[in-house]
Short mmCIF file of C-alpha atoms in Angstrom, two decimals:
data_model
loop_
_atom_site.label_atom_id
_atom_site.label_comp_id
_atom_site.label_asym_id
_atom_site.label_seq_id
_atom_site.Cartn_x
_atom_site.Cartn_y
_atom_site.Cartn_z
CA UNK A 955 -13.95 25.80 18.94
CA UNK A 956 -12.47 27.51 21.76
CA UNK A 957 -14.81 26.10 24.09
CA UNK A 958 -13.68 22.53 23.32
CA UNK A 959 -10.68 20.47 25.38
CA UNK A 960 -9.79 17.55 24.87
CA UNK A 961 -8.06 15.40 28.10
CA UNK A 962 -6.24 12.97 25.73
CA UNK A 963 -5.35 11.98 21.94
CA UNK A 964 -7.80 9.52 21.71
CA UNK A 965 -10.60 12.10 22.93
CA UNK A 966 -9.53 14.26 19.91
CA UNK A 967 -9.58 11.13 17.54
CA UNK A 968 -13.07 10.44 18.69
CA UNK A 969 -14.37 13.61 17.88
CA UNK A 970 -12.86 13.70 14.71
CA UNK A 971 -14.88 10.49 13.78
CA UNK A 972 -17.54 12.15 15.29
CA UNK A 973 -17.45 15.46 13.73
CA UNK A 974 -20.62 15.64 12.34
CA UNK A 975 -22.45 15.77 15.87
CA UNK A 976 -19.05 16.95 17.61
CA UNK A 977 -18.12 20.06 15.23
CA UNK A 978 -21.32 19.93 13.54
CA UNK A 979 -20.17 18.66 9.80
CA UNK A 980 -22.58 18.14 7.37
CA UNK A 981 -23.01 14.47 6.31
CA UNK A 982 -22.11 15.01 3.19
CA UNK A 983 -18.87 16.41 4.21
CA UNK A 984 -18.10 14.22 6.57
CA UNK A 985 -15.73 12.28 4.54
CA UNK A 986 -13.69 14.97 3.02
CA UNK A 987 -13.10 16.40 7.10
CA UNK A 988 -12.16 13.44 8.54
CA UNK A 989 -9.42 12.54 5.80
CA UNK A 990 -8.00 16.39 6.02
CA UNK A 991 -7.98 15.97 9.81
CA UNK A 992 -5.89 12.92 9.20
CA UNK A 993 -3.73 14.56 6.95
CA UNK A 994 -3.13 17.97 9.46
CA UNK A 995 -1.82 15.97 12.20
CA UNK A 996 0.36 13.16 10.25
CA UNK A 997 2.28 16.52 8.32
CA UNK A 998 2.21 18.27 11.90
CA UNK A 999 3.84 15.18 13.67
CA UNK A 1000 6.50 14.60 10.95
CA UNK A 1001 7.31 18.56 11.33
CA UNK A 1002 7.22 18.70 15.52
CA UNK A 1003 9.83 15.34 14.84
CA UNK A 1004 11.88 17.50 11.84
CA UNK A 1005 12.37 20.26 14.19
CA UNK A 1006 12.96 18.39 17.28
CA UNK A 1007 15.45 15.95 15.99
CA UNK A 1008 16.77 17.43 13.20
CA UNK A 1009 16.59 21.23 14.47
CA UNK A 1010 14.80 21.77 10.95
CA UNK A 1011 13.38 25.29 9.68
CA UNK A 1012 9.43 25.01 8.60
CA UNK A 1013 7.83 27.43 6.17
CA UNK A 1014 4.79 27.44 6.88
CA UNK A 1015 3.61 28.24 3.51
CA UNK A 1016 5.80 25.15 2.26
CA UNK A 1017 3.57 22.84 5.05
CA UNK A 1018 0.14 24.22 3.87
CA UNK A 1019 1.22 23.67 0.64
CA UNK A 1020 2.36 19.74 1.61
CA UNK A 1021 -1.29 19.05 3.21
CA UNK A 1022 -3.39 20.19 0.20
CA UNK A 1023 -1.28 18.14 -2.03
CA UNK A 1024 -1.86 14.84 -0.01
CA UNK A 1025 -4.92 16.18 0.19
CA UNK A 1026 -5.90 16.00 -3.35
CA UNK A 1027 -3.87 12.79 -3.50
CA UNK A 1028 -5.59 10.73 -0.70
CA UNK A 1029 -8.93 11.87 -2.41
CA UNK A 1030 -7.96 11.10 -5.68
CA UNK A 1031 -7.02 7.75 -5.04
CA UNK A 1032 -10.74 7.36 -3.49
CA UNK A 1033 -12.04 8.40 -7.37
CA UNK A 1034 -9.90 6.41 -9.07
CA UNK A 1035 -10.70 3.19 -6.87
CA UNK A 1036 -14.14 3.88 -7.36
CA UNK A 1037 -14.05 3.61 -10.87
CA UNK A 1038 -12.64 0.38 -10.93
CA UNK A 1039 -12.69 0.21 -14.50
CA UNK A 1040 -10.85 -3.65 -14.56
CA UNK A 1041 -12.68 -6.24 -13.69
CA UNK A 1042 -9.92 -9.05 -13.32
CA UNK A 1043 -6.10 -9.92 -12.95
CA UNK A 1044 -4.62 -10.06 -16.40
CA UNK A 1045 -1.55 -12.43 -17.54
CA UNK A 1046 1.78 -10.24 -18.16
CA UNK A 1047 3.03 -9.91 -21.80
CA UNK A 1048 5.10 -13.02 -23.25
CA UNK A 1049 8.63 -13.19 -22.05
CA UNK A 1050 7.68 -11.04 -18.97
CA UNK A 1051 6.60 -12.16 -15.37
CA UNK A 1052 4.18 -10.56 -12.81
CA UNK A 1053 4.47 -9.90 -9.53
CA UNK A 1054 1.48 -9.25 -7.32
CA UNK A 1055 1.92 -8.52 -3.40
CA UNK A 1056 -0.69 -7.42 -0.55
CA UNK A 1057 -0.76 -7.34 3.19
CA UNK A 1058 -3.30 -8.25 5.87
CA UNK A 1059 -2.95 -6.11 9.19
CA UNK A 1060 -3.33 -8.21 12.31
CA UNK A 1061 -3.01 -7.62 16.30
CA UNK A 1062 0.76 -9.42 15.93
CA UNK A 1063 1.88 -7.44 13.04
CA UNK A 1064 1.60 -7.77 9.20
CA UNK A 1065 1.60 -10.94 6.75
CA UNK A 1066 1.93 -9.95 3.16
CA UNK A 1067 2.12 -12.27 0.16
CA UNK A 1068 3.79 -11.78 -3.27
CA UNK A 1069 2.66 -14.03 -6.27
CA UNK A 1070 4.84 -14.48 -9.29
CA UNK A 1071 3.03 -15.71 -12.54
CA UNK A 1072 4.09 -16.12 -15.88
CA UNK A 1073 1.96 -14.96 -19.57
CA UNK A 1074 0.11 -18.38 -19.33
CA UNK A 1075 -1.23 -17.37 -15.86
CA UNK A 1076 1.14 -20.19 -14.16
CA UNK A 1077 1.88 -19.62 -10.73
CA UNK A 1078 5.65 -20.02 -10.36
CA UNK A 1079 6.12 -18.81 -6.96
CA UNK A 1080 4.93 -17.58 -3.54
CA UNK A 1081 6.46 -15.98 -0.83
CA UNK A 1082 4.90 -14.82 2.44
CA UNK A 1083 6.72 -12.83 5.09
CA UNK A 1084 5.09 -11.56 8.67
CA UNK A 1085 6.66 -8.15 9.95
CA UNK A 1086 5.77 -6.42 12.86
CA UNK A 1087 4.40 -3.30 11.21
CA UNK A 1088 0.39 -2.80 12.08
CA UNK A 1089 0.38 -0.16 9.42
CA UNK A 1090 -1.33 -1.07 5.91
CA UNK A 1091 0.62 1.43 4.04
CA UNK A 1092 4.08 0.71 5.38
CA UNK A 1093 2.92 -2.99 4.75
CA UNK A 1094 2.50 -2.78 1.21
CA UNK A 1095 5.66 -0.97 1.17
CA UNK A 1096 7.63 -3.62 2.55
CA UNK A 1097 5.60 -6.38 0.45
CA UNK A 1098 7.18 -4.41 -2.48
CA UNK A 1099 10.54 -4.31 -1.41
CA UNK A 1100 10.74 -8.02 -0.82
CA UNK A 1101 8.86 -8.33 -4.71
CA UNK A 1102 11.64 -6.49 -6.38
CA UNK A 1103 14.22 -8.22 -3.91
CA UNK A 1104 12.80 -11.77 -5.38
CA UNK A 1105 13.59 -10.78 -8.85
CA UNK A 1106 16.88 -9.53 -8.61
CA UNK A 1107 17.51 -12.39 -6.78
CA UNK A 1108 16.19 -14.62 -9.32
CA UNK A 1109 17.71 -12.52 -12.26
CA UNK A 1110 14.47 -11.74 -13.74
CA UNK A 1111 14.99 -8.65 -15.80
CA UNK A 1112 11.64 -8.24 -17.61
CA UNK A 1113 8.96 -7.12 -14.76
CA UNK A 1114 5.66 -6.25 -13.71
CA UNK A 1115 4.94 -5.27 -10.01
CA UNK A 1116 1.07 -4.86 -9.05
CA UNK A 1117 -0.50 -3.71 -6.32
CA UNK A 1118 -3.62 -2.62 -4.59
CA UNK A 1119 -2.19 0.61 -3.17
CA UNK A 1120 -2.37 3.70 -4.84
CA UNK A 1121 -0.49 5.99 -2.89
CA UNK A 1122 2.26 3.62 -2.91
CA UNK A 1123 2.23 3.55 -6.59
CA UNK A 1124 1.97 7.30 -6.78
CA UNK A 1125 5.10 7.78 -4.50
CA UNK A 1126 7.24 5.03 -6.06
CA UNK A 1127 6.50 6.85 -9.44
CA UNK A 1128 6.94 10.22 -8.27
CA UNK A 1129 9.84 12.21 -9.31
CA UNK A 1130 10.39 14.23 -5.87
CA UNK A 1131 11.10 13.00 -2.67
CA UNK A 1132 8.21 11.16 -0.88
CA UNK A 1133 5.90 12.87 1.47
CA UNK A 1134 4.91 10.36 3.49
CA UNK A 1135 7.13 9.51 6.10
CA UNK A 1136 6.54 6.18 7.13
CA UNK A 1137 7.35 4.71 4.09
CA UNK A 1138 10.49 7.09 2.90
CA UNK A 1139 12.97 4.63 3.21
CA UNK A 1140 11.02 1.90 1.33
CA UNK A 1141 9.91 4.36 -1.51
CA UNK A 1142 13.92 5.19 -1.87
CA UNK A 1143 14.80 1.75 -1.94
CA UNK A 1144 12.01 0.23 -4.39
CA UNK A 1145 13.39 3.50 -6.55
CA UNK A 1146 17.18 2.50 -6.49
CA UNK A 1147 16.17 -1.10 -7.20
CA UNK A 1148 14.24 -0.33 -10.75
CA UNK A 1149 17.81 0.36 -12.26
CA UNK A 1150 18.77 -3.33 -11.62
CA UNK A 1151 15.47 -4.38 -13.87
CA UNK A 1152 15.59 -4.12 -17.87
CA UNK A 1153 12.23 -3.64 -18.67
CA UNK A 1154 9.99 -3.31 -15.63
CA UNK A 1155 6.15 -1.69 -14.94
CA UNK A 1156 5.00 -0.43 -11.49
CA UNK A 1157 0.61 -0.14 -11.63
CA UNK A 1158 -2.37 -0.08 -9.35
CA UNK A 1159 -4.94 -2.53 -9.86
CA UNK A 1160 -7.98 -2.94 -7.76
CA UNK A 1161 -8.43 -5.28 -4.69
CA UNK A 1162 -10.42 -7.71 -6.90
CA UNK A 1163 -7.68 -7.79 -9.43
CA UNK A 1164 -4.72 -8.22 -6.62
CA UNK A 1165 -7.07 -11.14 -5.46
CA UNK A 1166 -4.94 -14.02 -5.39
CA UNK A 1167 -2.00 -12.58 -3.13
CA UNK A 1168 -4.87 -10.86 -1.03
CA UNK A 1169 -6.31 -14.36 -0.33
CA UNK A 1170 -3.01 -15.81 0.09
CA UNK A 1171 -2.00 -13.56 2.91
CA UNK A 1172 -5.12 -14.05 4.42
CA UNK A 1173 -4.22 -17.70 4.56
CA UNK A 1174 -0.67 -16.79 5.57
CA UNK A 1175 -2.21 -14.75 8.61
CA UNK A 1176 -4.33 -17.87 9.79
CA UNK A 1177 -1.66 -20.44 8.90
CA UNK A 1178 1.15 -18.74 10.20
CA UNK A 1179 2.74 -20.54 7.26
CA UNK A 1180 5.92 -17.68 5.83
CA UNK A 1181 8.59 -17.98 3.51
CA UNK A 1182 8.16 -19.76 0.16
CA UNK A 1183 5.04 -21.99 -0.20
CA UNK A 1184 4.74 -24.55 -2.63
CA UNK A 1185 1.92 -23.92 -4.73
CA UNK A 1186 0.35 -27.40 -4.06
CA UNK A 1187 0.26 -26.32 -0.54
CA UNK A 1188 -2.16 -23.32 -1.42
CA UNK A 1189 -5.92 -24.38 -0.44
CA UNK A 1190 -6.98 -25.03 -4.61
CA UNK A 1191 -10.07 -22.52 -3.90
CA UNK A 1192 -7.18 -19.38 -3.49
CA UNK A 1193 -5.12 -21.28 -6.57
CA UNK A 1194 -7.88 -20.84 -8.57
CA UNK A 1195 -9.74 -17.85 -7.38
CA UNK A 1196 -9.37 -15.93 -10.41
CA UNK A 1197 -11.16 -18.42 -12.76
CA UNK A 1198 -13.87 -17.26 -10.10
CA UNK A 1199 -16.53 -14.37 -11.23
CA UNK A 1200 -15.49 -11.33 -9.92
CA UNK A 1201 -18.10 -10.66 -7.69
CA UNK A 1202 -17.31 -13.77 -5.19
CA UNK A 1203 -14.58 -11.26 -4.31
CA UNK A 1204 -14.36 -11.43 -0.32
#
């Protein structure tokens, strides 16, 4: 390790990705590496910004402790995705409505779409917003946000929220204070909005059962169409795509 230097960030990225050959990884833990290494500098760039900024103190053993728990988190969220025990998107309970929002990442920023449907699987709304965050995390966050902002907007007291990210989920849910930086603010304010709600749910479901607003913001990104769509506007192949088998999932 001494030996190596590394002239820029990008050089050290690349040999990250390329740790196997690089660092000489095994294959099989190739996976594992590269999502620690990730971890290591994201905690070590929020602290360097803590302590510049904010003139913070860091315990050290506080900060190893930080990177082993998103450790185990980011890697858990890889089991539990690979289960993917549900198959499909399923109808919220009478008298309730669901909400289901996603984001597409492209070179001008982020499109996400949030679908509203009622216990006979009606669609009764769609809203699509672009922002100019590239990051899919931070996206899903803000898709959220504007979710929860609908309802309370709308006076809709009995809520589910779905979505396709789990360490969103996890954070929202969370009783401390989030760890991941980019999204604090969001996380706080998806937390202070629940209170407004009377009955509400916050749950991961997998990409094929967050289909229709995955499809929509697809559309949204290649349409540059935002704001509220009317549903008759929606291509019928995305209206419908959960009457679709599973497996046509794109």
């Amino acid at each position: 390790m001494d030996s190596l230097s590394f002239l820029s960030p990008a050089a050290l990225i690349t040999a990250i990705l390329q740790a196997d050959s690089v660092f000489n990884i095994a294959v099989g833990s190739l996976k594992a590496f590269i999502l620690n290494a990730a971890i290591v500098m994201d905690c070590l760039w929020f602290t360097r910004n803590k302590i510049i900024h904010e003139d913070a103190q860091v315990d050290t053993r506080v900060l190893i402790s930080l990177i082993r728990r998103q450790y185990f988190e980011h890697a858990d969220a890889w089991l539990v995705k690979g289960q993917d025990a549900r198959l499909c998107w399923c109808p919220p309970c009478d008298g309730r409505l669901k909400f289901n929002s996603d984001v597409v990442i492209r070179s001008n920023g982020s499109y996400i779409a949030i679908s509203v449907r009622d216990s006979l699987s009606s669609l009764c709304m769609v809203y699509t917003e672009r922002f100019a965050a590239i990051d899919p995390l931070v996206g899903e966050a803000l898709a959220m946000v504007e979710a929860m902002e609908l309802a309370r907007r709308n006076n809709w007291l009995c809520v589910d929220f779905e979505c396709d990210s789990l360490i969103l989920c996890k954070e929202v849910l969370s009783a401390e204070r989030t760890s991941c930086w980019a999204i604090e603010a969001s996380v706080a304010q998806i937390r202070r909005d629940l209170v407004e709600f009377r009955e509400w749910k916050i749950a991961w479901v997998s990409q094929k059962c967050n289909r229709l607003a995955h499809l929509i913001a697809k559309w949204v990104a290649r349409s540059n169409s935002v704001g509220f769509i009317f549903v008759s506007c929606i291509p019928e192949h995305i209206r419908d795509c959960d009457m679709l088998t599973p497996f046509s999932f794109q």
